[in-house]
């Protein structure tokens, strides 16, 4: 076993405490990664606080991992010691079902293995990236392009791919009007990516507080959803809406903003159901869809796209002692626009 330093919560309401966890000894296809940075995703909070159902404790969250290969198993071919690599929301899948074979491991028919909070094929409870080291099979490791800073790369492993994948799937590009609901971690990446793909981008945020930022990130328009006039003005406007909101919102109001044949894709994953009136769809042949992260091949494609287009998340690097505070700020929609833990600060406990 390999002992790693980590920060864990020990109960649903608990604060973070320093601890150690055991990583498995390297199997032939495994890579040991020395983690340098880990992003904080709202899903970490949903999971730890039991929003999506019970979880095990202690829990080490973190699925936006950037680091350096420290050791490789005897049959690893893709990576060597010293390579700059990333790990996102999953660390394994069956590898055999139709979706795995098509490179959409996130939709594995047996269920993918989450980076934390899951039971892996060795029967061990997975623990995430708020830690100094992780062992991952090489097929679930991606390469961070040269010249991309590791701290800025980390959030791309979840916030980046989760927005890139639906933008690609629903063909965001020139001539398409895309709205992004919620300007947080995922939302700000959606704006940057949709803009780079050539779409006309509108941000729908609760207020106009972040308008300057939104326009700088690449949005063409910015509206406050607290103003009911917004919904009248923009009725029937968008080809694609990416909803990143972590809480329940009035879906009928947002569906009314779609044009004929438009699609609203929910990537936000609130714990409560999101009821809709079917007439919100029927009236303009609209679709209400969902999307989960992206496959490994597409994650690599997204990283390369970001490198090529010079796209990086806006980050606030924090120390391991500030995770509790950062979580409270995420919950208060006070994140600009992704917190990233400097794992180096975890070593001095
Ligand atoms: P985040 O940084 O907290 O951003 C969420 C944004 O939603 C906030 O910044 C805020 O934007 C808006 N918002 C929050 N509460 C709201 C409310 N009550 N009413 C209206 N708007 C509200 O979170 P994130 O890390 O981007 O994650 C967003 C959601 O996506 C979470 O539910 C997360 O679990 C989920 N997620 C899903 C996937 C997937 O594969 N589908 C992957 C990662 C994350 P404004 O201040 O601009 O209004
Ligand atoms: Zn995430």
Coordinates of C-alpha atoms and ligand atoms in Angstrom, one line a residue:
X1 CA 0.0 0.0 0.0
X2 CA 1.0 3.6 -0.7
X3 CA 0.2 6.1 2.1
X4 CA -1.0 9.5 0.9
X5 CA -1.8 12.7 2.9
X6 CA -5.3 13.9 2.5
X7 CA -8.1 16.1 3.7
X8 CA -11.3 14.4 4.5
X9 CA -14.8 15.1 5.9
X10 CA -15.8 12.6 8.6
X11 CA -19.6 13.3 8.6
X12 CA -22.3 15.0 6.6
X13 CA -21.9 18.3 8.4
X14 CA -18.2 17.9 9.3
X15 CA -15.3 20.2 8.6
X16 CA -12.1 19.0 6.8
X17 CA -9.4 17.3 8.9
X18 CA -6.0 16.2 7.8
X19 CA -5.7 12.5 7.6
X20 CA -3.8 9.7 5.6
X21 CA -5.3 7.3 3.2
X22 CA -4.0 4.1 1.5
X23 CA -3.6 3.8 -2.2
X24 CA -3.2 0.4 -3.8
X25 CA 0.2 -0.9 -4.9
X26 CA 0.7 -0.4 -8.6
X27 CA -1.0 -3.0 -10.8
X28 CA 0.7 -3.5 -14.3
X29 CA -1.4 -0.8 -16.0
X30 CA -1.4 1.7 -13.1
X31 CA 0.1 5.1 -12.8
X32 CA 1.1 6.7 -9.5
X33 CA 0.4 10.5 -9.7
X34 CA 1.8 13.1 -7.3
X35 CA -1.1 15.5 -7.2
X36 CA -0.1 19.2 -7.5
X37 CA -3.6 20.8 -7.7
X38 CA -7.2 19.8 -7.2
X39 CA -10.2 21.9 -8.2
X40 CA -13.3 22.2 -6.0
X41 CA -16.5 21.2 -7.8
X42 CA -20.0 21.8 -6.5
X43 CA -20.4 18.0 -6.9
X44 CA -17.9 17.5 -4.1
X45 CA -20.2 19.4 -1.8
X46 CA -23.4 17.6 -3.0
X47 CA -21.7 14.3 -2.3
X48 CA -20.2 15.1 1.0
X49 CA -23.4 16.7 2.3
X50 CA -25.5 13.8 1.3
X51 CA -27.6 15.8 -1.3
X52 CA -27.5 12.8 -3.7
X53 CA -28.0 10.1 -1.0
X54 CA -25.8 8.6 1.6
X55 CA -22.1 8.3 1.2
X56 CA -19.3 6.7 3.2
X57 CA -17.1 8.6 5.6
X58 CA -14.3 9.6 5.9
X59 CA -14.7 11.0 2.4
X60 CA -11.8 12.6 0.4
X61 CA -13.5 14.5 -2.4
X62 CA -11.8 15.9 -5.5
X63 CA -12.2 15.0 -9.2
X64 CA -10.3 17.8 -10.9
X65 CA -6.8 16.5 -10.5
X66 CA -3.6 17.7 -12.1
X67 CA -0.2 16.3 -11.2
X68 CA 3.0 14.5 -12.2
X69 CA 3.6 10.9 -12.9
X70 CA 5.7 9.6 -10.0
X71 CA 5.9 5.9 -10.8
X72 CA 4.4 3.5 -13.5
X73 CA 3.4 -0.1 -13.5
X74 CA 5.2 -2.7 -15.5
X75 CA 2.9 -2.6 -18.5
X76 CA 2.2 1.1 -18.8
X77 CA 2.8 2.4 -22.3
X78 CA 1.2 5.8 -22.5
X79 CA 3.0 7.6 -19.7
X80 CA 6.4 7.9 -18.1
X81 CA 7.7 9.3 -14.9
X82 CA 7.7 13.1 -15.0
X83 CA 4.7 13.4 -17.4
X84 CA 2.1 16.1 -16.6
X85 CA -1.2 14.4 -16.3
X86 CA -4.8 14.8 -15.2
X87 CA -7.6 12.7 -13.8
X88 CA -11.3 13.7 -13.8
X89 CA -14.5 12.3 -12.4
X90 CA -14.0 8.6 -13.1
X91 CA -11.1 6.2 -12.6
X92 CA -12.4 3.0 -14.3
X93 CA -15.3 1.4 -16.1
X94 CA -16.1 -2.1 -17.5
X95 CA -14.2 -1.5 -20.7
X96 CA -16.4 -3.9 -22.6
X97 CA -19.9 -2.5 -23.0
X98 CA -20.9 -0.6 -26.1
X99 CA -20.4 2.8 -24.5
X100 CA -17.0 2.0 -23.1
X101 CA -16.0 0.7 -26.5
X102 CA -17.2 3.9 -28.1
X103 CA -15.2 6.0 -25.7
X104 CA -18.1 7.1 -23.7
X105 CA -17.0 5.5 -20.5
X106 CA -19.1 7.9 -18.4
X107 CA -22.2 6.0 -19.7
X108 CA -20.7 2.5 -18.9
X109 CA -23.6 0.1 -18.7
X110 CA -22.2 -1.3 -15.5
X111 CA -21.7 2.2 -14.1
X112 CA -18.3 4.0 -14.2
X113 CA -16.1 4.0 -11.1
X114 CA -16.2 7.5 -9.6
X115 CA -12.9 9.1 -8.6
X116 CA -14.3 9.2 -5.0
X117 CA -17.2 7.7 -3.2
X118 CA -17.4 4.5 -5.3
X119 CA -16.3 0.9 -4.9
X120 CA -13.6 0.0 -7.4
X121 CA -12.9 -3.3 -9.1
X122 CA -10.6 -4.2 -6.2
X123 CA -13.4 -3.7 -3.7
X124 CA -11.9 -0.6 -2.3
X125 CA -13.7 2.7 -1.6
X126 CA -12.3 5.3 -3.9
X127 CA -10.9 8.5 -2.5
X128 CA -10.4 11.7 -4.5
X129 CA -8.0 14.4 -5.3
X130 CA -7.9 16.4 -2.1
X131 CA -4.8 14.3 -1.4
X132 CA -1.1 14.1 -2.2
X133 CA -1.1 10.9 -4.4
X134 CA -3.5 8.8 -6.4
X135 CA -3.2 5.5 -8.3
X136 CA -5.2 5.3 -11.5
X137 CA -5.2 2.8 -14.4
X138 CA -3.5 4.5 -17.4
X139 CA -6.7 4.4 -19.6
X140 CA -8.3 7.0 -17.2
X141 CA -5.4 9.4 -17.2
X142 CA -5.1 12.2 -19.7
X143 CA -2.2 14.3 -20.8
X144 CA -2.0 18.0 -19.9
X145 CA -0.7 19.8 -22.9
X146 CA 2.7 21.5 -22.8
X147 CA 2.5 25.1 -21.8
X148 CA -0.8 24.7 -19.9
X149 CA -0.3 25.5 -16.2
X150 CA -1.2 22.7 -13.9
X151 CA -3.3 24.8 -11.6
X152 CA -5.4 26.1 -14.4
X153 CA -5.6 22.6 -16.0
X154 CA -7.2 21.1 -12.9
X155 CA -10.8 22.5 -13.4
X156 CA -10.8 21.5 -17.0
X157 CA -11.0 17.8 -15.8
X158 CA -14.6 18.3 -14.7
X159 CA -15.9 21.9 -15.3
X160 CA -14.2 21.9 -18.7
X161 CA -15.3 18.6 -20.1
X162 CA -18.8 18.7 -18.6
X163 CA -19.6 21.9 -20.6
X164 CA -17.4 21.0 -23.7
X165 CA -19.2 17.7 -24.3
X166 CA -22.8 19.0 -24.6
X167 CA -21.7 22.1 -26.5
X168 CA -20.1 19.7 -29.1
X169 CA -22.9 17.1 -29.0
X170 CA -25.6 19.8 -29.7
X171 CA -23.3 21.5 -32.2
X172 CA -22.6 24.9 -30.7
X173 CA -20.9 27.0 -33.3
X174 CA -21.3 29.9 -35.7
X175 CA -24.9 30.9 -36.2
X176 CA -26.0 29.2 -33.0
X177 CA -27.4 31.1 -30.1
X178 CA -26.3 29.5 -26.8
X179 CA -27.4 30.6 -23.3
X180 CA -25.5 29.6 -20.2
X181 CA -27.5 29.6 -16.9
X182 CA -25.4 30.2 -13.8
X183 CA -22.0 31.8 -13.9
X184 CA -20.1 29.6 -11.6
X185 CA -17.4 27.0 -12.2
X186 CA -19.1 25.1 -15.0
X187 CA -20.9 28.2 -16.3
X188 CA -17.8 30.3 -16.8
X189 CA -16.2 27.4 -18.7
X190 CA -19.3 27.0 -20.9
X191 CA -19.1 30.7 -21.8
X192 CA -15.4 30.5 -22.8
X193 CA -15.8 27.3 -24.7
X194 CA -19.0 28.3 -26.6
X195 CA -17.4 31.6 -27.5
X196 CA -14.3 29.8 -28.8
X197 CA -16.5 27.5 -30.9
X198 CA -18.0 30.5 -32.5
X199 CA -21.5 30.6 -31.0
X200 CA -23.3 33.8 -29.9
X201 CA -23.3 33.5 -26.1
X202 CA -25.7 34.9 -23.5
X203 CA -25.3 34.6 -19.8
X204 CA -28.4 34.2 -17.6
X205 CA -27.3 34.9 -14.0
X206 CA -29.3 35.7 -10.9
X207 CA -28.1 39.3 -10.9
X208 CA -26.0 41.7 -13.0
X209 CA -23.2 41.6 -10.3
X210 CA -20.8 39.6 -12.6
X211 CA -21.8 41.2 -15.9
X212 CA -18.4 42.8 -16.5
X213 CA -16.7 39.5 -16.0
X214 CA -19.2 37.6 -18.1
X215 CA -18.6 39.9 -21.1
X216 CA -14.9 39.6 -20.6
X217 CA -15.1 35.8 -20.5
X218 CA -16.6 35.9 -24.0
X219 CA -20.4 36.4 -23.6
X220 CA -22.1 38.7 -26.1
X221 CA -25.1 39.4 -23.8
X222 CA -25.8 39.2 -20.1
X223 CA -29.2 39.2 -18.4
X224 CA -30.4 38.9 -14.8
X225 CA -32.9 36.2 -14.2
X226 CA -34.2 38.0 -11.1
X227 CA -35.7 40.5 -13.6
X228 CA -39.0 39.0 -15.0
X229 CA -38.6 41.2 -18.1
X230 CA -35.6 39.1 -19.1
X231 CA -38.0 36.1 -19.8
X232 CA -40.3 38.2 -21.9
X233 CA -37.5 39.8 -23.9
X234 CA -35.7 36.6 -24.6
X235 CA -38.7 34.3 -25.2
X236 CA -38.1 31.8 -28.1
X237 CA -34.4 33.0 -28.6
X238 CA -32.0 30.2 -28.1
X239 CA -30.9 27.1 -30.0
X240 CA -29.2 25.6 -26.9
X241 CA -29.3 26.4 -23.2
X242 CA -26.8 24.9 -20.9
X243 CA -28.2 25.0 -17.3
X244 CA -25.4 24.7 -14.8
X245 CA -27.4 25.7 -11.7
X246 CA -26.9 23.6 -8.7
X247 CA -30.3 24.3 -7.2
X248 CA -34.0 23.9 -8.3
X249 CA -35.1 26.6 -10.7
X250 CA -38.4 27.1 -12.7
X251 CA -37.7 25.0 -15.7
X252 CA -40.7 26.1 -17.6
X253 CA -39.5 29.7 -17.5
X254 CA -36.1 28.6 -19.1
X255 CA -37.7 26.3 -21.6
X256 CA -39.8 29.2 -22.9
X257 CA -36.5 30.8 -24.0
X258 CA -35.8 28.1 -26.5
X259 CA -36.4 28.6 -30.2
X260 CA -38.2 26.0 -32.4
X261 CA -36.3 22.7 -32.0
X262 CA -34.1 24.1 -29.3
X263 CA -32.6 22.0 -26.5
X264 CA -32.1 22.8 -22.9
X265 CA -29.3 20.6 -21.4
X266 CA -29.2 20.2 -17.7
X267 CA -25.7 19.7 -16.4
X268 CA -26.5 21.1 -13.0
X269 CA -27.5 18.3 -10.7
X270 CA -29.7 19.6 -7.8
X271 CA -31.0 17.1 -5.3
X272 CA -34.7 18.0 -5.9
X273 CA -36.7 17.0 -9.0
X274 CA -37.1 19.7 -11.7
X275 CA -40.8 19.4 -12.8
X276 CA -41.9 20.7 -16.2
X277 CA -45.2 21.3 -18.0
X278 CA -45.1 19.3 -21.2
X279 CA -46.6 22.2 -23.1
X280 CA -43.2 24.0 -22.5
X281 CA -41.8 21.4 -24.9
X282 CA -44.8 20.7 -27.2
X283 CA -45.3 24.3 -28.2
X284 CA -42.0 24.5 -30.1
X285 CA -40.8 20.9 -30.5
X286 CA -38.3 21.6 -27.8
X287 CA -36.1 19.0 -26.0
X288 CA -35.1 18.8 -22.3
X289 CA -31.9 16.8 -22.0
X290 CA -29.1 16.0 -19.6
X291 CA -25.4 15.3 -20.0
X292 CA -22.7 13.8 -17.8
X293 CA -19.1 14.8 -17.9
X294 CA -17.4 13.3 -21.1
X295 CA -15.4 10.3 -22.2
X296 CA -11.7 10.0 -21.8
X297 CA -11.0 10.6 -25.5
X298 CA -13.2 13.6 -25.5
X299 CA -11.5 14.9 -22.3
X300 CA -8.2 14.8 -24.1
X301 CA -9.7 16.5 -27.1
X302 CA -11.1 19.3 -24.8
X303 CA -7.7 19.8 -23.2
X304 CA -6.1 20.1 -26.6
X305 CA -8.8 22.5 -27.7
X306 CA -8.2 24.7 -24.7
X307 CA -4.4 24.7 -25.3
X308 CA -5.0 25.6 -29.0
X309 CA -7.5 28.4 -28.2
X310 CA -5.6 29.6 -25.1
X311 CA -8.5 28.9 -22.9
X312 CA -8.0 28.5 -19.1
X313 CA -10.4 28.8 -16.2
X314 CA -10.4 31.7 -13.9
X315 CA -9.0 30.3 -10.7
X316 CA -8.4 31.2 -7.1
X317 CA -5.6 29.0 -5.6
X318 CA -6.2 28.3 -1.9
X319 CA -4.3 26.4 0.7
X320 CA -5.5 23.0 2.1
X321 CA -6.5 24.8 5.3
X322 CA -9.1 27.0 3.5
X323 CA -11.3 24.3 1.9
X324 CA -14.1 24.7 4.4
X325 CA -14.2 28.5 3.7
X326 CA -14.1 27.9 0.0
X327 CA -17.0 25.5 0.1
X328 CA -19.1 28.1 2.0
X329 CA -18.3 30.6 -0.7
X330 CA -19.3 28.2 -3.5
X331 CA -22.6 27.6 -1.7
X332 CA -23.1 31.4 -1.6
X333 CA -22.4 31.7 -5.4
X334 CA -19.3 33.7 -4.4
X335 CA -16.8 31.8 -6.5
X336 CA -14.8 33.6 -9.2
X337 CA -14.7 31.1 -10.8
X338 CA -13.1 28.0 -9.5
X339 CA -11.2 27.3 -6.3
X340 CA -8.1 25.2 -6.8
X341 CA -6.3 23.6 -3.8
X342 CA -2.5 23.8 -3.9
X343 CA -1.7 20.3 -2.7
X344 CA 1.9 21.4 -1.7
X345 CA 0.2 23.1 1.3
X346 CA -1.1 19.7 2.4
X347 CA 2.4 18.4 3.0
X348 CA 3.1 20.7 5.9
X349 CA 0.6 19.4 8.5
Ligands
LIG1 P1 -21.0 26.6 -8.8 O1 -19.7 27.0 -9.1 O2 -21.6 26.7 -7.5 O3 -22.0 27.3 -9.9 C1 -23.4 27.2 -9.9 C2 -24.0 28.6 -10.3 O4 -25.4 28.4 -10.3 C3 -23.7 29.7 -9.3 O5 -22.5 30.3 -9.5 C4 -24.9 30.6 -9.5 O6 -24.7 31.4 -10.7 C5 -26.0 29.6 -9.9 N1 -26.9 29.3 -8.8 C6 -26.6 28.8 -7.6 N2 -27.7 28.7 -6.8 C7 -28.7 29.2 -7.5 C8 -30.1 29.4 -7.2 N3 -30.6 29.0 -6.0 N4 -30.9 29.9 -8.2 C9 -30.4 30.3 -9.4 N5 -29.1 30.2 -9.7 C10 -28.2 29.6 -8.7 O7 -21.2 25.0 -9.2 P2 -20.5 24.1 -10.3 O8 -19.3 23.5 -9.7 O9 -20.4 24.9 -11.5 O10 -21.6 23.0 -10.5 C11 -22.9 23.3 -11.0 C12 -23.8 22.1 -10.9 O11 -23.3 21.2 -11.9 C13 -23.7 21.3 -9.6 O12 -25.1 20.9 -9.3 C14 -22.8 20.1 -9.9 O13 -23.1 19.0 -9.1 C15 -23.2 19.9 -11.3 N6 -22.2 19.1 -12.1 C16 -22.7 18.2 -13.0 C17 -21.8 17.5 -13.8 C18 -22.3 16.6 -14.8 O14 -21.6 15.7 -15.3 N7 -23.5 16.8 -15.3 C19 -20.4 17.7 -13.6 C20 -20.0 18.6 -12.7 C21 -20.9 19.3 -11.9 P3 -25.1 33.0 -10.7 O15 -24.5 33.6 -9.5 O16 -24.5 33.4 -12.0 O17 -26.6 33.0 -10.7
LIG2 ZN1 -17.2 18.0 -10.9

